[in-house]
Amino acid sequence: MMPGRITNWLRGEGEAEAEAVARLAAAKDAAEAANEAKTRFLASVAHEIRSPLNAIYGYAQLIERGEGKDALGAAKVIRRSAEHLAHLVEGLLDIAQVEGGAMSLTREAIRFPEFLDQLMAMLELQAQAKGLALVLERPERLPEFVHADPKRLRQVMINLLANAIKFTDHGSVTLKVDYRNQLATFTVIDTGIGIAPEDAGRIFAPFERVGGPAGERPGVGLGLAITQALVHIMGGEIRLESAPGEGSRFMVRLMLSEPLTPPSEPAPQAGAVTGYLGRERWVLLIDDEPAHLAVVCGLLEPLGFQVRSARDAASGLALAAQLQPDLVLCDVALGSENGWEVAAQLRRRHGAALRIVMLSGEAPVSEGAGTDHDGFIMKPFAFDTLIDMIESQLGIEWVRAAGAPRAAPPELAGAAALPRIIAPLAAAHCAEIERLVRIGHVRAIEAEIDRIAALAPEAVPLAERMRASLDSFDLKALANLARSVRADAA
Ligand code: ADP
């Protein structure tokens, strides 16, 4: 080899090596950055959890010692802190779902103009409360139907509109909608405090909050992170234009295709379950919460089930031996006892013929969860969930009321039907529901409705009516119902 070519060859090899080193260094930097980001994220989560937790802890201790003079004020702080934690958990679950790739989108034909009107209706009260005009600017012609995941699209729009309202003190919030060639552009325009250019990038990161002291405007700093992630998994893009003091414009672009043929109306639903065919079935409930026992008894007895209940493991096992029930509904947490162990004993004594369904307020994590059950229901649950579970476990055929929609709530299900002792409790939940309707916090509304259902069997029809309004997204009807319950209870 000529000396010149040797030097070239050596140089070539040296360059390749240098390139490889640079590549590895870059990969290492990226891995370290990702690791640091994860550590920072976890530190932020811990920080975000700690302050409301401290408030709850501190105020609860004061009340316990009888030192808190203003117990009501303390209770409010505790409730607000608990709410903050609940939002945080919801946000984190959403983020985990998106990050873990576990979020799947539905594709439904939604009525586009109605969808937009409902959005406006949901945020109207919130805007009104701050004296802001809430405006929908849309072209006269919009497709009647578009394909979208309504829940996720709603979540994106509510996040942006609620932020616009939150960070605006005077003027207006406008949702401008354009639709051309299957491409929908939503622009949320506010006349609020605006965002400095140097902050525009980081507000999309979890827990990043800018502008004004913390606490001045409530929030956990996860909304935009979730919004951006959702827009991306929907295949769209989100952009921000803003300047301090000049308001903000968040623009979301999404392909929302128009169905070629308008979808047919949904098939009429089956009537409400009123009983079942075949021999009488026996159900044993094992739960240490009397309110819960009462609710489940109140649901199942009118359908013709023979229902017996036990409040601890020993009496549950004894009753099972005596009654030989068809189905046991067993709570996982039985005070100091463990529902999974009860299930194991039941299985050992009664074999596979006995159907065992576990109930729990927590998801069935693998640790500690047994394998001796046939079904699992997470509390709080809707009546239909229980009905579907019983059907699948006992293989029974339901008798349904003709014509009426499934789970149709009876018309006379207002506060008048509530026993006097629970009316004030229901009224308190209703006040909370009215508040949540204003901020459009659907999951929290569902939880409040479940709490009403858990008060007493007589409250279940009311809860069912509220659930029906929520399911059809008729938040106005839901708020009216809540208001009437409060008026009746007063
Ligand atoms: P949160 O609203 O819970 O604080 P977000 O992730 O939704 O969390 O928003 C992050 C931050 O971005 C907010 O704290 C705020 O500083 C800023 N921001 C979001 N939307 C707006 C807006 N419309 N106007 C001004 N600032 C905004």
Coordinates of C-alpha atoms and ligand atoms in Angstrom, one line a residue:
M1 CA 0.0 0.0 0.0
M2 CA 1.3 3.5 -0.9
P3 CA 2.2 5.6 2.1
G4 CA -0.5 8.2 1.2
R5 CA -3.2 5.6 1.0
I6 CA -2.2 4.2 4.3
T7 CA -2.6 7.6 6.0
N8 CA -6.0 8.0 4.3
W9 CA -7.1 4.5 5.4
L10 CA -5.9 5.3 9.0
R11 CA -7.7 8.6 8.9
G12 CA -10.8 6.8 7.6
E13 CA -10.8 4.3 10.4
G14 CA -10.1 7.0 13.0
E15 CA -13.1 9.0 11.7
A16 CA -15.4 6.0 11.8
E17 CA -14.3 5.4 15.4
A18 CA -14.8 9.0 16.3
E19 CA -18.3 8.9 14.8
A20 CA -19.1 5.7 16.8
V21 CA -17.9 7.4 19.9
A22 CA -20.0 10.5 19.2
R23 CA -23.0 8.3 18.5
L24 CA -22.6 6.4 21.8
A25 CA -22.0 9.6 23.7
A26 CA -25.2 11.1 22.2
A27 CA -27.2 8.0 23.1
K28 CA -25.8 8.1 26.6
D29 CA -26.7 11.7 26.9
A30 CA -30.2 11.0 25.7
A31 CA -30.6 8.1 28.1
E32 CA -29.3 10.3 31.0
A33 CA -31.6 13.1 30.0
A34 CA -34.6 10.7 29.9
N35 CA -33.6 9.4 33.3
E36 CA -33.2 12.8 34.7
A37 CA -36.6 13.8 33.3
K38 CA -38.1 10.8 35.0
T39 CA -36.5 11.6 38.3
R40 CA -37.6 15.2 38.0
F41 CA -41.1 14.0 37.2
L42 CA -41.2 11.7 40.2
A43 CA -39.9 14.5 42.4
S44 CA -42.6 16.8 41.1
V45 CA -45.2 14.2 41.7
A46 CA -44.0 13.7 45.3
H47 CA -44.0 17.5 45.8
E48 CA -47.4 17.9 44.3
I49 CA -48.8 15.2 46.6
R50 CA -47.1 16.4 49.7
S51 CA -48.6 19.8 50.1
P52 CA -52.3 18.9 50.0
L53 CA -51.5 15.8 52.1
N54 CA -49.8 18.0 54.7
A55 CA -52.9 20.2 54.8
I56 CA -55.2 17.2 55.3
Y57 CA -52.9 15.7 57.9
G58 CA -52.4 19.0 59.8
Y59 CA -56.1 20.1 59.8
A60 CA -57.3 16.6 60.7
Q61 CA -55.0 16.5 63.7
L62 CA -56.2 19.9 64.8
I63 CA -59.8 18.8 64.7
E64 CA -58.9 15.6 66.5
R65 CA -57.3 17.5 69.3
G66 CA -60.3 19.8 69.5
E67 CA -58.0 22.7 68.8
G68 CA -59.4 23.8 65.5
K69 CA -61.7 26.7 66.3
D70 CA -63.0 26.8 62.8
A71 CA -63.9 23.2 62.1
L72 CA -66.0 24.1 59.1
G73 CA -63.1 26.1 57.6
A74 CA -60.8 23.2 58.3
A75 CA -63.2 20.7 56.7
K76 CA -63.2 22.9 53.6
V77 CA -59.4 22.9 53.4
I78 CA -59.4 19.1 53.8
R79 CA -62.0 18.7 51.0
R80 CA -60.2 21.1 48.7
S81 CA -56.9 19.3 49.3
A82 CA -58.6 15.9 48.7
E83 CA -60.1 17.3 45.5
H84 CA -56.7 18.5 44.4
L85 CA -55.3 15.0 45.1
A86 CA -58.1 13.4 43.2
H87 CA -57.4 15.6 40.2
L88 CA -53.8 14.7 40.4
V89 CA -54.4 11.0 40.5
E90 CA -56.8 11.3 37.5
G91 CA -54.2 13.3 35.6
L92 CA -51.4 10.9 36.4
L93 CA -53.6 8.0 35.3
D94 CA -54.3 9.7 32.0
I95 CA -50.6 10.4 31.5
A96 CA -49.6 6.8 32.4
Q97 CA -52.2 5.5 30.0
V98 CA -50.9 7.7 27.2
E99 CA -47.2 7.1 28.0
G100 CA -47.7 3.4 28.3
G101 CA -49.4 3.3 24.9
A102 CA -52.5 1.8 26.7
M103 CA -54.9 4.5 25.5
S104 CA -57.0 3.3 22.7
L105 CA -59.3 5.6 20.8
T106 CA -62.8 4.9 19.8
R107 CA -64.1 6.0 16.4
E108 CA -67.7 7.1 16.5
A109 CA -69.8 9.2 14.3
I110 CA -70.6 12.2 16.5
R111 CA -73.1 14.9 15.7
F112 CA -70.6 17.7 15.2
P113 CA -72.7 20.9 15.8
E114 CA -74.4 19.3 18.8
F115 CA -71.1 18.3 20.2
L116 CA -69.9 21.9 20.0
D117 CA -73.1 23.3 21.5
Q118 CA -72.8 20.8 24.4
L119 CA -69.2 22.0 25.0
M120 CA -70.3 25.6 25.2
A121 CA -73.2 24.6 27.6
M122 CA -70.7 22.8 29.8
L123 CA -68.5 25.8 30.2
E124 CA -71.1 28.6 30.1
L125 CA -71.6 28.8 33.9
Q126 CA -67.9 28.8 34.5
A127 CA -67.4 31.7 32.1
Q128 CA -70.4 33.5 33.5
A129 CA -69.1 33.2 37.0
K130 CA -66.1 35.3 35.9
G131 CA -68.1 37.7 33.9
L132 CA -66.6 36.5 30.6
A133 CA -68.4 36.2 27.3
L134 CA -68.1 32.7 25.9
V135 CA -68.4 32.7 22.1
L136 CA -68.7 29.9 19.6
E137 CA -67.6 31.1 16.1
R138 CA -68.4 28.5 13.5
P139 CA -69.1 28.5 9.8
E140 CA -72.8 28.2 8.9
R141 CA -72.2 24.9 7.2
L142 CA -70.5 22.2 9.2
P143 CA -70.9 18.4 8.6
E144 CA -73.7 17.0 10.6
F145 CA -71.5 14.0 11.6
V146 CA -67.8 13.5 11.9
H147 CA -65.7 10.5 13.1
A148 CA -64.0 11.1 16.4
D149 CA -63.4 9.7 19.9
P150 CA -66.0 12.0 21.6
K151 CA -64.6 11.5 25.1
R152 CA -61.0 12.4 24.2
L153 CA -61.9 15.2 21.9
R154 CA -64.2 16.6 24.6
Q155 CA -61.3 16.3 27.2
V156 CA -59.0 18.3 24.9
M157 CA -61.4 21.0 24.3
I158 CA -62.5 21.3 27.9
N159 CA -58.9 21.5 29.0
L160 CA -58.2 24.4 26.6
L161 CA -61.4 26.2 27.3
A162 CA -61.2 25.8 31.0
N163 CA -57.6 27.1 31.0
A164 CA -58.7 30.1 28.8
I165 CA -61.4 30.9 31.4
K166 CA -59.1 30.4 34.3
F167 CA -56.3 32.7 32.9
T168 CA -58.7 35.4 31.7
D169 CA -60.2 38.0 34.1
H170 CA -61.8 40.4 31.6
G171 CA -63.2 40.0 28.1
S172 CA -64.0 36.9 26.3
V173 CA -63.1 33.3 25.5
T174 CA -63.9 32.2 21.9
L175 CA -63.9 28.8 20.4
K176 CA -63.4 29.2 16.6
V177 CA -64.1 26.2 14.5
D178 CA -63.2 25.7 10.9
Y179 CA -63.7 22.6 8.8
R180 CA -62.3 22.1 5.3
N181 CA -61.4 18.9 3.5
Q182 CA -61.9 16.7 6.5
L183 CA -59.5 18.8 8.5
A184 CA -61.0 20.5 11.6
T185 CA -59.3 23.4 13.2
F186 CA -60.3 24.4 16.7
T187 CA -58.8 27.7 18.0
V188 CA -59.4 28.7 21.6
I189 CA -58.8 32.4 21.9
D190 CA -58.8 34.3 25.1
T191 CA -58.2 37.9 26.2
G192 CA -56.3 36.8 29.3
I193 CA -52.9 37.2 30.9
G194 CA -51.0 35.6 28.0
I195 CA -47.8 33.6 28.0
A196 CA -44.3 34.8 27.6
P197 CA -42.4 33.4 24.6
E198 CA -39.8 31.8 26.9
D199 CA -42.6 29.9 28.8
A200 CA -44.5 28.8 25.7
G201 CA -42.5 25.5 25.3
R202 CA -42.4 24.4 28.9
I203 CA -46.1 24.8 29.8
F204 CA -46.8 21.6 27.8
A205 CA -44.5 19.7 30.2
P206 CA -46.1 18.1 33.3
F207 CA -46.3 20.3 36.4
E208 CA -45.0 23.4 34.6
R209 CA -47.1 26.3 35.7
V210 CA -46.2 29.9 35.0
G211 CA -47.6 33.4 35.5
G212 CA -48.7 34.4 39.0
P213 CA -48.1 32.9 42.4
A214 CA -49.1 29.3 42.9
G215 CA -52.5 29.0 44.5
E216 CA -53.8 32.2 42.8
R217 CA -55.3 30.1 40.0
P218 CA -55.9 26.5 41.0
G219 CA -54.5 23.6 38.9
V220 CA -52.0 20.8 39.0
G221 CA -50.1 21.6 35.8
L222 CA -51.0 18.4 34.0
G223 CA -53.8 19.7 31.8
L224 CA -51.7 20.8 28.8
A225 CA -49.4 17.8 29.0
I226 CA -52.4 15.5 28.7
T227 CA -54.0 17.7 26.1
Q228 CA -50.9 17.7 23.9
A229 CA -50.4 13.9 24.3
L230 CA -54.1 13.3 23.4
V231 CA -53.9 15.5 20.3
H232 CA -50.8 13.6 19.2
I233 CA -52.3 10.2 19.6
M234 CA -55.3 11.5 17.7
G235 CA -52.8 12.2 14.9
G236 CA -53.2 16.0 15.2
E237 CA -51.1 19.0 16.1
I238 CA -51.4 21.7 18.7
R239 CA -49.9 25.2 18.4
L240 CA -49.8 28.2 20.7
E241 CA -49.6 31.9 19.9
S242 CA -49.5 34.3 22.8
A243 CA -47.9 37.3 24.3
P244 CA -48.0 38.5 27.9
G245 CA -51.0 40.8 28.5
E246 CA -52.4 40.1 25.0
G247 CA -54.2 36.9 25.5
S248 CA -53.5 33.4 24.1
R249 CA -54.6 31.3 21.1
F250 CA -54.3 27.6 21.3
M251 CA -54.9 25.9 17.9
V252 CA -55.6 22.3 17.5
R253 CA -55.8 20.6 14.1
L254 CA -57.3 17.2 13.6
M255 CA -58.5 15.0 10.8
L256 CA -62.1 14.4 11.5
S257 CA -63.5 12.5 8.6
E258 CA -67.1 12.8 7.5
P259 CA -69.0 9.5 7.3
L260 CA -69.9 8.7 3.7
T261 CA -73.4 7.8 4.8
P262 CA -75.1 9.2 7.9
P263 CA -75.1 6.6 10.7
S264 CA -78.4 4.9 11.5
E265 CA -80.0 5.8 14.8
P266 CA -79.0 3.5 17.6
A267 CA -81.2 0.5 18.2
P268 CA -83.8 1.1 20.9
Q269 CA -82.5 -0.2 24.2
A270 CA -84.0 -3.1 26.0
G271 CA -86.3 -2.4 28.9
A272 CA -85.3 -2.2 32.5
V273 CA -84.8 -5.4 34.4
T274 CA -87.7 -6.3 36.6
G275 CA -87.1 -9.9 37.4
Y276 CA -85.7 -13.2 36.0
L277 CA -87.0 -16.5 34.7
G278 CA -86.5 -19.9 36.4
R279 CA -86.1 -21.0 40.0
E280 CA -85.5 -18.6 42.8
R281 CA -81.8 -17.8 43.4
W282 CA -80.1 -17.1 46.6
V283 CA -77.5 -14.4 47.0
L284 CA -75.2 -14.0 50.0
L285 CA -73.6 -10.6 50.6
I286 CA -70.5 -10.3 52.8
D287 CA -69.6 -6.7 53.4
D288 CA -68.8 -4.8 56.6
E289 CA -70.4 -1.6 55.4
P290 CA -74.1 -1.6 56.4
A291 CA -74.9 1.2 53.8
H292 CA -73.5 -1.0 51.0
L293 CA -75.4 -4.1 52.2
A294 CA -78.6 -2.0 52.2
V295 CA -78.0 -0.7 48.7
V296 CA -77.3 -4.2 47.2
C297 CA -80.3 -5.8 49.0
G298 CA -82.5 -2.9 47.8
L299 CA -81.4 -3.5 44.2
L300 CA -81.7 -7.3 44.2
E301 CA -84.7 -8.1 46.4
P302 CA -87.2 -6.4 44.2
L303 CA -86.0 -8.5 41.3
G304 CA -87.0 -11.7 43.2
F305 CA -83.6 -12.8 44.6
Q306 CA -83.5 -14.2 48.1
V307 CA -80.7 -12.0 49.6
R308 CA -79.0 -12.6 53.0
S309 CA -76.1 -10.6 54.4
A310 CA -73.2 -11.0 56.7
R311 CA -70.9 -8.4 58.1
D312 CA -67.8 -10.5 58.8
A313 CA -66.0 -13.5 57.5
A314 CA -67.2 -16.0 60.2
S315 CA -70.9 -15.3 59.9
G316 CA -70.5 -15.2 56.1
L317 CA -69.0 -18.7 56.0
A318 CA -71.6 -19.9 58.5
L319 CA -74.5 -18.5 56.4
A320 CA -73.0 -19.9 53.2
A321 CA -73.0 -23.4 54.8
Q322 CA -76.6 -23.0 56.0
L323 CA -78.1 -21.4 52.8
Q324 CA -76.0 -23.0 50.1
P325 CA -76.4 -19.8 48.0
D326 CA -76.0 -19.6 44.2
L327 CA -73.9 -16.5 44.4
V328 CA -71.7 -14.8 47.0
L329 CA -70.9 -11.1 46.6
C330 CA -67.9 -10.6 48.9
D331 CA -66.1 -7.3 49.7
V332 CA -62.3 -7.5 49.5
A333 CA -61.8 -5.4 52.6
L334 CA -63.8 -6.8 55.5
G335 CA -62.5 -4.6 58.3
S336 CA -59.4 -6.4 59.6
E337 CA -60.3 -9.5 57.7
N338 CA -59.4 -10.3 54.2
G339 CA -62.1 -11.0 51.6
W340 CA -59.7 -13.0 49.4
E341 CA -59.3 -15.5 52.2
V342 CA -63.0 -15.8 52.6
A343 CA -63.3 -16.5 48.9
A344 CA -60.6 -19.2 49.2
Q345 CA -62.5 -20.9 52.1
L346 CA -65.8 -20.7 50.3
R347 CA -64.2 -22.3 47.2
R348 CA -62.7 -25.1 49.3
R349 CA -66.0 -25.8 51.1
H350 CA -68.5 -25.3 48.2
G351 CA -66.5 -26.1 45.1
A352 CA -66.9 -24.6 41.7
A353 CA -70.7 -24.6 41.7
L354 CA -70.8 -21.6 44.0
R355 CA -70.2 -18.4 42.0
I356 CA -68.0 -15.9 43.9
V357 CA -67.8 -12.3 42.9
M358 CA -65.5 -9.9 44.7
L359 CA -66.3 -6.3 45.2
S360 CA -63.6 -3.7 45.9
G361 CA -62.9 0.0 45.9
E362 CA -59.5 -0.8 44.4
A363 CA -58.5 -2.5 41.2
P364 CA -57.6 -6.2 41.7
V365 CA -53.8 -5.9 41.9
S366 CA -51.9 -9.1 41.7
E367 CA -50.4 -8.8 45.1
G368 CA -52.6 -10.3 47.7
A369 CA -55.4 -10.9 45.2
G370 CA -56.7 -14.5 45.2
T371 CA -57.7 -16.7 42.3
D372 CA -60.7 -18.3 43.9
H373 CA -63.3 -15.9 42.6
D374 CA -65.3 -15.9 39.3
G375 CA -65.8 -12.2 38.9
F376 CA -64.7 -8.8 40.1
I377 CA -66.6 -5.6 40.4
M378 CA -65.0 -2.3 41.2
K379 CA -66.9 -0.1 43.7
P380 CA -68.7 2.2 43.2
F381 CA -70.6 0.4 40.4
A382 CA -73.6 1.1 38.3
F383 CA -76.6 -1.1 38.7
D384 CA -76.2 -2.4 35.2
T385 CA -72.7 -3.6 36.0
L386 CA -74.1 -5.8 38.7
I387 CA -76.9 -7.0 36.5
D388 CA -74.5 -8.0 33.7
M389 CA -72.2 -9.8 36.2
I390 CA -75.1 -11.7 37.7
E391 CA -76.3 -12.7 34.2
S392 CA -72.9 -13.9 33.2
Q393 CA -72.3 -15.8 36.5
L394 CA -75.7 -17.4 37.0
G395 CA -76.6 -17.7 33.3
I396 CA -80.1 -16.4 34.1
E397 CA -82.5 -14.7 31.7
W398 CA -83.9 -11.4 32.7
V399 CA -87.5 -10.2 32.5
R400 CA -87.5 -6.6 31.3
A401 CA -90.2 -4.0 31.4
A402 CA -91.6 -3.4 27.9
G403 CA -90.7 -0.3 26.1
A404 CA -88.9 1.6 28.8
P405 CA -85.2 2.1 28.1
R406 CA -82.8 0.0 30.0
A407 CA -82.2 1.3 33.5
A408 CA -84.8 4.0 32.9
P409 CA -85.2 5.8 36.1
P410 CA -88.7 6.2 37.4
E411 CA -90.1 9.7 36.9
L412 CA -90.9 10.2 40.5
A413 CA -87.4 9.9 41.8
G414 CA -86.8 13.3 43.3
A415 CA -86.0 14.3 46.8
A416 CA -89.7 13.8 47.7
A417 CA -89.0 10.1 47.6
L418 CA -86.1 10.3 50.0
P419 CA -86.4 9.4 53.7
R420 CA -86.1 12.6 55.8
I421 CA -83.0 11.3 57.4
I422 CA -81.0 11.2 54.2
A423 CA -82.4 14.2 52.4
P424 CA -79.8 16.6 53.8
L425 CA -77.0 14.3 52.9
A426 CA -78.4 13.9 49.4
A427 CA -78.7 17.7 49.2
A428 CA -75.0 18.1 50.2
H429 CA -74.0 15.8 47.3
C430 CA -76.3 17.7 45.0
A431 CA -74.6 21.0 45.9
E432 CA -71.3 19.4 45.0
I433 CA -72.8 18.1 41.7
E434 CA -74.0 21.6 40.8
R435 CA -70.5 22.9 41.4
L436 CA -68.9 20.1 39.3
V437 CA -71.4 20.6 36.5
R438 CA -70.1 24.2 36.3
I439 CA -66.5 23.0 35.8
G440 CA -67.6 20.0 33.7
H441 CA -65.7 17.5 35.9
V442 CA -67.6 14.4 34.7
R443 CA -65.7 11.7 36.6
A444 CA -66.2 13.5 39.9
I445 CA -69.9 13.9 39.1
E446 CA -70.1 10.2 38.5
A447 CA -68.5 9.6 41.9
E448 CA -71.0 12.0 43.6
I449 CA -73.9 10.2 42.0
D450 CA -72.5 6.9 43.2
R451 CA -72.4 8.4 46.7
I452 CA -76.0 9.4 46.5
A453 CA -76.9 5.8 45.4
A454 CA -75.0 4.5 48.4
L455 CA -77.0 6.5 50.9
A456 CA -80.1 4.3 50.9
P457 CA -82.1 2.1 48.5
E458 CA -84.6 4.9 48.2
A459 CA -81.9 7.2 46.8
V460 CA -81.1 4.8 44.0
P461 CA -83.8 5.9 41.6
L462 CA -82.7 9.5 42.0
A463 CA -79.1 8.5 41.3
E464 CA -80.2 6.5 38.2
R465 CA -82.0 9.5 36.9
M466 CA -79.0 11.6 37.4
R467 CA -76.8 9.0 35.7
A468 CA -79.2 9.0 32.7
S469 CA -78.8 12.7 32.4
L470 CA -75.1 12.5 32.6
D471 CA -74.9 9.6 30.1
S472 CA -76.8 11.7 27.6
F473 CA -74.7 14.7 28.5
D474 CA -77.7 16.7 29.5
L475 CA -75.8 18.6 32.2
K476 CA -78.5 21.2 32.4
A477 CA -81.1 18.6 33.3
L478 CA -78.7 17.2 35.8
A479 CA -78.1 20.5 37.5
N480 CA -81.8 21.2 37.5
L481 CA -82.5 17.9 39.2
A482 CA -79.7 18.6 41.8
R483 CA -81.2 22.0 42.5
S484 CA -84.7 20.6 42.9
V485 CA -83.4 18.0 45.4
R486 CA -81.8 20.8 47.4
A487 CA -84.9 22.8 47.3
D488 CA -87.0 19.8 48.5
A489 CA -84.6 19.0 51.3
A490 CA -84.5 22.6 52.6
Ligands
ADP1 P1 -52.9 24.0 35.1 O1 -53.9 24.8 34.4 O2 -53.4 22.9 36.0 O3 -51.9 24.9 35.8 P2 -52.0 23.2 32.5 O4 -51.0 22.2 32.1 O5 -53.3 23.2 31.9 O6 -52.0 23.2 34.1 O7 -51.3 24.6 32.2 C1 -50.0 24.9 32.5 C2 -49.7 26.3 32.6 O8 -49.8 27.0 31.4 C3 -50.7 27.1 33.5 O9 -50.4 26.9 34.9 C4 -50.5 28.5 33.0 O10 -49.4 29.0 33.6 C5 -50.3 28.3 31.5 N1 -51.5 28.5 30.7 C6 -52.3 27.5 30.2 N2 -53.3 28.0 29.5 C7 -53.2 29.3 29.6 C8 -53.9 30.4 29.0 N3 -55.0 30.3 28.3 N4 -53.5 31.7 29.3 C9 -52.4 31.9 30.1 N5 -51.6 30.9 30.6 C10 -52.0 29.6 30.4

